[in-house]
CSV table of C-alpha atoms in Angstrom, one decimal:
chain,number,residue,atom,x,y,z
N,1,MET,CA,38.5,7.6,-13.4
N,2,LYS,CA,40.3,6.2,-16.5
N,3,GLU,CA,41.1,2.8,-15.1
N,4,TYR,CA,40.1,0.7,-12.1
N,5,GLU,CA,42.4,-2.1,-11.0
N,6,LEU,CA,40.6,-5.3,-9.7
N,7,LYS,CA,41.9,-7.7,-7.1
N,8,TYR,CA,41.6,-10.5,-9.7
N,9,GLY,CA,39.3,-11.7,-12.5
N,10,CYS,CA,36.6,-14.3,-12.3
N,11,ASN,CA,38.9,-16.5,-10.2
N,12,PRO,CA,41.9,-15.6,-7.9
N,13,ASN,CA,44.4,-17.1,-10.4
N,14,GLN,CA,43.3,-14.7,-13.2
N,15,LYS,CA,45.6,-11.7,-12.8
N,16,PRO,CA,46.1,-8.9,-13.6
N,17,ALA,CA,42.5,-7.6,-13.9
N,18,LYS,CA,41.1,-4.2,-14.5
N,19,ILE,CA,38.3,-2.2,-16.2
N,20,PHE,CA,38.9,0.7,-18.6
N,21,MET,CA,37.4,2.4,-21.6
N,22,GLU,CA,39.1,1.5,-24.9
N,23,ASP,CA,38.6,5.1,-26.2
N,24,GLY,CA,40.5,6.5,-23.2
N,25,LYS,CA,37.5,8.3,-21.7
N,26,ASP,CA,36.4,8.2,-18.1
N,27,ILE,CA,34.7,5.1,-16.9
N,28,PRO,CA,31.0,6.0,-16.3
N,29,LEU,CA,31.0,4.7,-12.8
N,30,GLU,CA,32.0,6.2,-9.4
N,31,ILE,CA,33.1,3.8,-6.7
N,32,ILE,CA,31.8,5.5,-3.7
N,33,ASN,CA,32.7,2.8,-1.2
N,34,GLY,CA,34.3,-0.6,-1.1
N,35,ARG,CA,36.3,-2.4,-3.8
N,36,PRO,CA,34.1,-4.3,-6.3
N,37,GLY,CA,35.5,-7.3,-8.1
N,38,TYR,CA,35.3,-8.5,-11.7
N,39,ILE,CA,32.0,-10.5,-11.2
N,40,ASN,CA,30.6,-7.7,-9.0
N,41,LEU,CA,31.0,-5.2,-11.9
N,42,LEU,CA,29.6,-7.6,-14.5
N,43,ASP,CA,26.5,-7.9,-12.3
N,44,ALA,CA,26.5,-4.2,-11.7
N,45,LEU,CA,26.6,-3.3,-15.4
N,46,ASN,CA,24.1,-5.9,-16.5
N,47,SER,CA,21.7,-5.2,-13.7
N,48,TRP,CA,21.8,-1.4,-14.2
N,49,GLN,CA,20.8,-1.9,-17.9
N,50,LEU,CA,17.8,-4.1,-16.8
N,51,VAL,CA,16.3,-1.6,-14.3
N,52,LYS,CA,17.0,1.3,-16.6
N,53,GLU,CA,15.0,-0.3,-19.4
N,54,ILE,CA,12.1,-1.3,-17.1
N,55,LYS,CA,11.9,2.3,-15.9
N,56,GLU,CA,12.0,3.6,-19.5
N,57,ALA,CA,9.4,1.1,-20.7
N,58,LEU,CA,6.9,1.4,-17.8
N,59,GLY,CA,7.6,4.8,-16.1
N,60,MET,CA,7.9,3.1,-12.8
N,61,CYS,CA,11.0,2.7,-10.5
N,62,ALA,CA,12.5,-0.7,-10.7
N,63,ALA,CA,15.0,-2.9,-8.8
N,64,THR,CA,16.7,-6.2,-9.4
N,65,SER,CA,18.6,-8.8,-7.5
N,66,PHE,CA,21.5,-10.3,-9.5
N,67,LYS,CA,23.7,-13.4,-8.9
N,68,HIS,CA,26.4,-14.7,-11.2
N,69,VAL,CA,25.3,-12.5,-14.2
N,70,SER,CA,21.6,-13.4,-14.1
N,71,PRO,CA,18.7,-11.8,-12.3
N,72,THR,CA,17.0,-13.8,-9.5
N,73,SER,CA,14.1,-11.4,-10.0
N,74,ALA,CA,13.2,-7.9,-11.1
N,75,ALA,CA,10.3,-5.7,-9.9
N,76,VAL,CA,8.6,-2.4,-10.0
N,77,GLY,CA,7.5,-0.4,-7.0
N,78,ASN,CA,3.9,-1.8,-7.0
N,79,PRO,CA,2.3,-1.7,-3.5
N,80,MET,CA,2.5,-5.0,-1.6
N,81,SER,CA,-0.2,-6.9,0.1
N,82,PRO,CA,0.1,-7.7,3.9
N,83,GLU,CA,0.6,-11.4,3.0
N,84,LEU,CA,3.4,-10.7,0.6
N,85,LYS,CA,5.2,-8.4,3.1
N,86,LYS,CA,5.0,-11.1,5.7
N,87,ALA,CA,6.1,-13.8,3.3
N,88,ILE,CA,9.3,-11.9,2.3
N,89,PHE,CA,10.1,-10.7,5.8
N,90,VAL,CA,9.5,-6.9,5.2
N,91,ASP,CA,6.4,-6.4,7.3
N,92,ASP,CA,8.5,-4.7,10.0
N,93,ILE,CA,10.2,-2.2,7.6
N,94,GLU,CA,8.8,1.2,8.7
N,95,GLY,CA,7.8,3.5,5.8
N,96,ILE,CA,8.1,0.9,3.1
N,97,ASP,CA,4.7,1.7,1.6
N,98,GLU,CA,5.9,5.3,1.1
N,99,SER,CA,9.1,4.2,-0.7
N,100,PRO,CA,8.5,2.8,-4.2
N,101,ILE,CA,12.2,2.0,-4.7
N,102,ALA,CA,12.3,0.1,-1.4
N,103,THR,CA,9.2,-1.7,-2.4
N,104,ALA,CA,10.7,-2.6,-5.7
N,105,TYR,CA,13.8,-4.1,-4.1
N,106,ALA,CA,11.8,-5.8,-1.4
N,107,ARG,CA,9.9,-7.6,-4.1
N,108,ALA,CA,13.0,-8.5,-6.1
N,109,ARG,CA,14.9,-9.7,-3.1
N,110,GLY,CA,11.9,-11.6,-1.8
N,111,THR,CA,11.2,-13.6,-4.9
N,112,ASP,CA,13.9,-16.2,-4.6
N,113,ARG,CA,15.6,-15.5,-1.3
N,114,MET,CA,17.7,-18.6,-1.4
N,115,SER,CA,19.3,-17.5,-4.7
N,116,SER,CA,19.5,-13.9,-3.7
N,117,PHE,CA,21.7,-14.6,-0.7
N,118,GLY,CA,24.9,-12.5,-1.4
N,119,ASP,CA,23.3,-10.7,-4.4
N,120,TRP,CA,24.2,-7.6,-6.3
N,121,ILE,CA,21.5,-4.9,-6.3
N,122,ALA,CA,20.5,-2.4,-9.0
N,123,LEU,CA,18.1,0.5,-8.4
N,124,SER,CA,16.7,2.6,-11.2
N,125,ASP,CA,16.2,5.6,-8.9
N,126,LYS,CA,17.9,7.3,-6.0
N,127,CYS,CA,18.4,5.0,-3.0
N,128,ASP,CA,16.5,6.5,-0.1
N,129,ALA,CA,17.0,5.7,3.6
N,130,THR,CA,14.2,3.2,3.7
N,131,CYS,CA,15.7,1.2,0.9
N,132,ALA,CA,19.1,1.4,2.5
N,133,LYS,CA,17.7,0.0,5.8
N,134,LEU,CA,16.3,-3.0,3.9
N,135,ILE,CA,19.6,-3.6,2.1
N,136,ALA,CA,21.6,-3.1,5.3
N,137,ARG,CA,20.1,-6.2,7.0
N,138,GLU,CA,20.4,-8.6,4.0
N,139,VAL,CA,23.6,-10.4,2.9
N,140,SER,CA,24.6,-8.8,-0.4
N,141,ASP,CA,27.8,-7.8,-2.2
N,142,GLY,CA,26.9,-4.3,-3.4
N,143,VAL,CA,24.6,-1.9,-5.0
N,144,ILE,CA,24.5,0.3,-8.1
N,145,ALA,CA,22.2,3.3,-8.4
N,146,PRO,CA,22.0,6.7,-10.1
N,147,ASP,CA,22.3,8.5,-6.7
N,148,TYR,CA,22.0,8.0,-2.9
N,149,GLU,CA,20.4,10.1,-0.2
N,150,PRO,CA,23.1,11.2,2.4
N,151,GLU,CA,21.3,9.2,5.1
N,152,ALA,CA,21.2,6.2,2.8
N,153,LEU,CA,24.9,6.4,2.2
N,154,GLU,CA,25.7,6.5,5.9
N,155,ILE,CA,23.6,3.4,6.5
N,156,LEU,CA,25.1,1.4,3.6
N,157,LYS,CA,28.7,2.3,4.6
N,158,THR,CA,28.2,0.4,7.8
N,159,LYS,CA,27.8,-2.9,6.0
N,160,LYS,CA,30.7,-5.4,5.8
N,161,LYS,CA,32.6,-3.4,8.5
N,162,GLY,CA,32.7,-0.4,6.1
N,163,ALA,CA,33.8,-2.4,3.0
N,164,TYR,CA,30.4,-2.6,1.3
N,165,ASN,CA,30.5,-1.9,-2.4
N,166,ILE,CA,28.5,1.2,-3.4
N,167,VAL,CA,28.6,2.3,-7.0
N,168,LYS,CA,27.1,5.4,-8.6
N,169,VAL,CA,26.4,5.2,-12.4
N,170,ASP,CA,26.5,8.1,-14.9
N,171,THR,CA,22.9,8.2,-16.2
N,172,ASP,CA,24.0,10.3,-19.2
N,173,TYR,CA,26.4,7.6,-20.5
N,174,VAL,CA,25.5,6.1,-23.9
N,175,PRO,CA,27.5,3.0,-24.9
N,176,ALA,CA,29.0,2.5,-28.3
N,177,GLU,CA,26.9,0.8,-31.0
N,178,ALA,CA,29.4,-2.0,-31.4
N,179,GLU,CA,30.3,-4.4,-28.6
N,180,HIS,CA,33.6,-6.4,-28.4
N,181,LYS,CA,34.5,-9.5,-26.4
N,182,GLN,CA,37.5,-11.8,-26.4
N,183,VAL,CA,37.3,-15.6,-26.1
N,184,TYR,CA,40.5,-17.6,-26.4
N,185,GLY,CA,42.4,-14.6,-27.7
N,186,ILE,CA,39.9,-14.1,-30.5
N,187,THR,CA,37.8,-10.8,-30.6
N,188,PHE,CA,34.1,-11.0,-31.2
N,189,GLU,CA,32.2,-8.0,-32.4
N,190,GLN,CA,28.4,-7.5,-32.6
N,191,GLY,CA,25.9,-4.7,-32.6
N,192,ARG,CA,24.7,-3.7,-29.1
N,193,ASN,CA,21.2,-5.1,-28.3
N,194,ASN,CA,19.3,-1.8,-28.4
N,195,LEU,CA,16.0,-3.5,-29.0
N,196,LYS,CA,13.2,-1.6,-27.2
N,197,ILE,CA,10.7,-3.9,-25.4
N,198,ASN,CA,7.3,-2.4,-25.1
N,199,GLU,CA,3.6,-3.0,-25.8
N,200,GLU,CA,4.2,-3.0,-29.6
N,201,LEU,CA,5.8,-6.5,-29.2
N,202,LEU,CA,2.6,-7.9,-27.8
N,203,LYS,CA,0.2,-7.0,-30.6
N,204,GLU,CA,0.4,-10.3,-32.6
N,205,ILE,CA,-1.9,-12.4,-30.5
N,206,VAL,CA,-2.2,-15.9,-32.1
N,207,THR,CA,-4.6,-17.7,-29.7
N,208,ASP,CA,-8.4,-17.8,-29.7
N,209,ASN,CA,-8.4,-15.7,-26.5
N,210,LYS,CA,-7.1,-12.3,-27.3
N,211,GLU,CA,-8.0,-10.4,-24.1
N,212,LEU,CA,-4.7,-9.0,-22.8
N,213,PRO,CA,-5.3,-6.7,-19.8
N,214,GLU,CA,-3.0,-3.8,-18.9
N,215,ASP,CA,-1.5,-5.5,-15.8
N,216,ALA,CA,-0.6,-8.5,-18.0
N,217,LYS,CA,1.1,-6.3,-20.5
N,218,ARG,CA,3.1,-4.7,-17.7
N,219,ASP,CA,4.1,-8.1,-16.3
N,220,LEU,CA,5.0,-9.5,-19.8
N,221,ILE,CA,7.2,-6.5,-20.4
N,222,ILE,CA,9.0,-7.0,-17.1
N,223,ALA,CA,9.4,-10.7,-18.0
N,224,LEU,CA,10.9,-9.9,-21.4
N,225,ILE,CA,13.3,-7.2,-20.2
N,226,THR,CA,14.4,-9.6,-17.4
N,227,LEU,CA,15.1,-12.2,-20.0
N,228,LYS,CA,17.1,-9.8,-22.1
N,229,TYR,CA,19.7,-9.8,-19.3
N,230,THR,CA,19.4,-13.5,-18.2
N,231,GLN,CA,21.9,-16.1,-19.3
N,232,SER,CA,20.2,-18.2,-22.0
N,233,ASN,CA,18.3,-20.4,-22.5
N,234,SER,CA,15.8,-18.7,-20.2
N,235,VAL,CA,12.2,-18.5,-19.2
N,236,CYS,CA,10.6,-16.0,-16.8
N,237,PHE,CA,7.3,-16.1,-14.9
N,238,ALA,CA,5.9,-12.7,-13.8
N,239,GLU,CA,2.9,-11.5,-11.7
N,240,ASP,CA,1.9,-8.4,-9.8
N,241,GLY,CA,4.7,-6.2,-11.1
N,242,GLN,CA,7.6,-8.5,-10.7
N,243,ALA,CA,9.4,-11.6,-11.9
N,244,ILE,CA,8.4,-14.5,-9.7
N,245,GLY,CA,10.5,-17.3,-11.2
N,246,VAL,CA,13.5,-17.2,-13.5
N,247,GLY,CA,14.9,-20.3,-15.2
N,248,ALA,CA,18.3,-19.4,-16.5
N,249,GLY,CA,21.1,-21.0,-18.4
N,250,GLN,CA,19.5,-24.3,-19.2
N,251,GLN,CA,20.2,-26.2,-22.4
N,252,SER,CA,16.6,-27.5,-22.7
N,253,ARG,CA,13.6,-25.1,-23.0
N,254,ILE,CA,11.4,-27.4,-20.9
N,255,HIS,CA,14.0,-27.5,-18.1
N,256,CYS,CA,14.0,-23.6,-18.2
N,257,THR,CA,10.2,-23.7,-17.8
N,258,ARG,CA,10.2,-26.3,-15.0
N,259,LEU,CA,12.9,-24.5,-13.1
N,260,ALA,CA,11.2,-21.1,-13.4
N,261,GLY,CA,7.8,-22.7,-12.6
N,262,GLU,CA,9.2,-24.3,-9.4
N,263,LYS,CA,10.4,-21.0,-8.2
N,264,ALA,CA,7.1,-19.3,-9.1
N,265,ASP,CA,5.3,-22.0,-7.2
N,266,LYS,CA,7.4,-21.4,-4.1
N,267,TRP,CA,6.8,-17.7,-4.3
N,268,HIS,CA,3.0,-18.4,-4.3
N,269,LEU,CA,3.2,-21.1,-1.6
N,270,ARG,CA,5.2,-18.8,0.7
N,271,GLN,CA,2.1,-16.6,0.9
N,272,HIS,CA,-0.2,-19.6,1.8
N,273,PRO,CA,-1.6,-19.4,5.4
N,274,ARG,CA,0.2,-22.7,6.3
N,275,VAL,CA,3.6,-21.1,5.6
N,276,LEU,CA,2.7,-17.6,6.9
N,277,ASN,CA,1.7,-19.1,10.2
N,278,LEU,CA,4.7,-21.3,10.8
N,279,PRO,CA,5.6,-20.8,14.5
N,280,PHE,CA,9.3,-19.8,14.1
N,281,LYS,CA,11.3,-19.2,17.2
N,282,GLU,CA,12.2,-15.5,17.4
N,283,ASP,CA,15.9,-16.2,17.4
N,284,VAL,CA,15.9,-18.1,14.0
N,285,ARG,CA,17.6,-15.9,11.5
N,286,ARG,CA,16.0,-15.0,8.1
N,287,PRO,CA,18.4,-17.1,6.0
N,288,ASP,CA,17.6,-20.1,8.3
N,289,ARG,CA,13.9,-19.4,7.9
N,290,ASP,CA,14.3,-19.3,4.2
N,291,ASN,CA,16.0,-22.7,4.2
N,292,ALA,CA,13.4,-24.2,6.6
N,293,ILE,CA,10.6,-23.0,4.4
N,294,ASP,CA,12.3,-24.3,1.3
N,295,VAL,CA,12.6,-27.8,2.9
N,296,TYR,CA,9.1,-27.6,4.4
N,297,LEU,CA,7.6,-27.2,0.9
N,298,SER,CA,9.7,-30.1,-0.5
N,299,GLU,CA,9.5,-33.9,-0.2
N,300,ASP,CA,12.2,-33.6,2.5
N,301,TYR,CA,9.8,-31.8,4.9
N,302,PRO,CA,10.5,-34.3,7.8
N,303,ASP,CA,14.0,-32.8,8.0
N,304,VAL,CA,12.5,-29.6,9.5
N,305,ILE,CA,9.2,-30.7,11.1
N,306,GLY,CA,10.0,-34.3,12.0
N,307,GLU,CA,10.5,-35.2,15.7
N,308,GLY,CA,13.9,-34.1,16.9
N,309,ASN,CA,14.2,-31.6,14.0
N,310,TRP,CA,11.3,-29.1,14.5
N,311,GLN,CA,12.6,-28.1,17.9
N,312,GLN,CA,15.5,-26.3,16.2
N,313,TYR,CA,13.2,-23.9,14.3
N,314,PHE,CA,9.8,-23.8,15.9
N,315,THR,CA,8.0,-23.2,19.2
N,316,GLU,CA,5.7,-26.1,18.4
N,317,GLN,CA,5.6,-28.9,15.8
N,318,PRO,CA,4.0,-27.7,12.5
N,319,GLU,CA,1.6,-29.8,10.5
N,320,GLU,CA,2.7,-31.3,7.2
N,321,PHE,CA,1.7,-29.3,4.1
N,322,PRO,CA,0.7,-32.3,1.8
N,323,ARG,CA,1.9,-32.2,-1.8
N,324,ALA,CA,-1.6,-32.8,-3.0
N,325,GLU,CA,-2.9,-29.8,-1.1
N,326,GLN,CA,0.0,-27.7,-2.5
N,327,ARG,CA,-0.9,-28.8,-6.1
N,328,GLU,CA,-4.6,-28.1,-5.5
N,329,TYR,CA,-3.7,-24.5,-4.3
N,330,LEU,CA,-1.4,-23.9,-7.3
N,331,ALA,CA,-4.1,-25.2,-9.7
N,332,SER,CA,-6.5,-22.6,-8.4
N,333,LEU,CA,-4.2,-19.7,-9.5
N,334,LYS,CA,-4.8,-17.6,-12.6
N,335,GLY,CA,-3.2,-14.5,-14.2
N,336,VAL,CA,0.5,-15.4,-14.1
N,337,CYS,CA,2.5,-14.3,-17.1
N,338,LEU,CA,5.2,-16.2,-18.9
N,339,GLY,CA,8.0,-14.9,-21.2
N,340,SER,CA,10.6,-17.0,-23.1
N,341,ASP,CA,13.8,-15.7,-24.8
N,342,ALA,CA,13.3,-18.1,-27.7
N,343,PHE,CA,10.4,-20.1,-29.2
N,344,PHE,CA,8.8,-23.0,-27.5
N,345,PRO,CA,9.5,-26.1,-29.5
N,346,PHE,CA,6.8,-28.2,-27.9
N,347,GLY,CA,3.5,-27.8,-26.2
N,348,ASP,CA,4.9,-29.5,-23.0
N,349,ASN,CA,6.2,-26.1,-21.9
N,350,ILE,CA,2.6,-24.8,-21.9
N,351,GLU,CA,1.3,-27.8,-20.1
N,352,ARG,CA,3.9,-27.2,-17.3
N,353,ALA,CA,3.1,-23.5,-17.3
N,354,ALA,CA,-0.6,-24.2,-16.8
N,355,LYS,CA,0.2,-26.0,-13.5
N,356,SER,CA,1.6,-22.7,-12.2
N,357,GLY,CA,-1.4,-20.5,-13.0
N,358,VAL,CA,-0.1,-19.1,-16.3
N,359,SER,CA,-2.8,-17.2,-18.3
N,360,TYR,CA,-0.6,-15.0,-20.6
N,361,VAL,CA,2.4,-15.9,-22.7
N,362,ALA,CA,4.9,-13.9,-24.8
N,363,GLN,CA,7.4,-15.8,-27.0
N,364,PRO,CA,9.1,-15.2,-30.3
N,365,GLY,CA,7.2,-17.8,-32.3
N,366,GLY,CA,8.8,-19.4,-35.4
N,367,SER,CA,8.9,-23.1,-34.4
N,368,ILE,CA,7.8,-25.7,-36.9
N,369,ARG,CA,5.4,-26.8,-34.1
N,370,ASP,CA,3.9,-23.4,-33.5
N,371,ASP,CA,0.5,-24.9,-34.3
N,372,ASN,CA,0.9,-27.5,-31.4
N,373,VAL,CA,1.9,-24.7,-29.0
N,374,ILE,CA,-1.0,-22.5,-30.0
N,375,GLU,CA,-3.4,-25.5,-29.7
N,376,THR,CA,-2.1,-26.2,-26.2
N,377,CYS,CA,-2.6,-22.6,-25.2
N,378,ASN,CA,-6.2,-22.7,-26.5
N,379,LYS,CA,-6.8,-25.8,-24.5
N,380,PHE,CA,-6.2,-23.8,-21.3
N,381,GLY,CA,-7.8,-20.6,-22.5
N,382,MET,CA,-4.4,-18.8,-22.5
N,383,VAL,CA,-3.5,-15.6,-24.4
N,384,MET,CA,-0.3,-15.9,-26.3
N,385,ALA,CA,1.6,-13.2,-28.3
N,386,PHE,CA,4.3,-13.8,-30.8
N,387,THR,CA,6.9,-11.1,-30.3
N,388,GLY,CA,9.0,-12.0,-33.3
N,389,ILE,CA,12.2,-11.3,-31.4
N,390,ARG,CA,14.8,-13.5,-29.7
N,391,LEU,CA,16.4,-12.4,-26.5
N,392,PHE,CA,19.5,-14.6,-26.1
N,393,HIS,CA,22.2,-13.2,-23.8
N,394,HIS,CA,25.6,-14.7,-23.3
């Protein structure tokens, strides 16, 4: 395929629109089903790079859930606890424990389900039937993968009345060293960001505590690769083989940290017994459950458990989950990892991270206030590595 005509660009008024290779070669994609649009393919190409790099760095299959050119999460196929399965609504998926790629996507999709509604999916490995069954029941725009099992394809082709976007990527394709982009008719050129993210970037530990366990190294690598394909400024919290909170596209670093921290907090709170035991009616759909849980954990909780409201969602009126009890639970957490795409200018980012159980930090370093940031990490007994590299993405 030399050229692929799109319905329109980012918006319906932006026509004509197409993708093609400037050197005249074939596009390294096969559109197996559907008709992906401009934003779909931006998500597809960015998300594929992300999972490809995680697979190369860790040797584990990976998946990501993308929305508007940023990941809501990324994950590897690490086995899930019963609590996590229930919290992200996959405890009824038969055979998920035997499918690492389905597990990876279940984790990625389940991290921030509100943001993932209508996502684009990328898989580092062949999509099997178990993964396809999981994708089939969620609202999403499309998927990109290196290959698909025949049964998986048949399942996916039933989505969106047969119009679901299924893209196969050429894994042998190597992009050119120089990238070009036009803004206001002016062409920008830069070297492609081929930086390899691995354990070597975590060797310069600048805090008093220098104990960085293997699982923390894995999670920091996932966080950093996720940030490499997240609209900047960005911060990523990670734990247990997945990103658990991404704060993307904020102008202020502390706002990135707060946003990512709030998402990480909700990921943890979804696994709290109070949430796991909410008495939902059987006919309440997953998206409506997601929204109800989100409100239940907020200051607006009476909107879902107040008299006259709870009857819409539950078989009986749930008890309030007091904010003080939520904060106490979150304060008991340890072992969360935090990555940043640029240096932390103030220690307030670390103060906020500590409230979400962060024990390990990776950031470029280089601020004139590095001493203050290190001191704040030491106050909480955190381990912090200076990577020496920035990961802006625009």
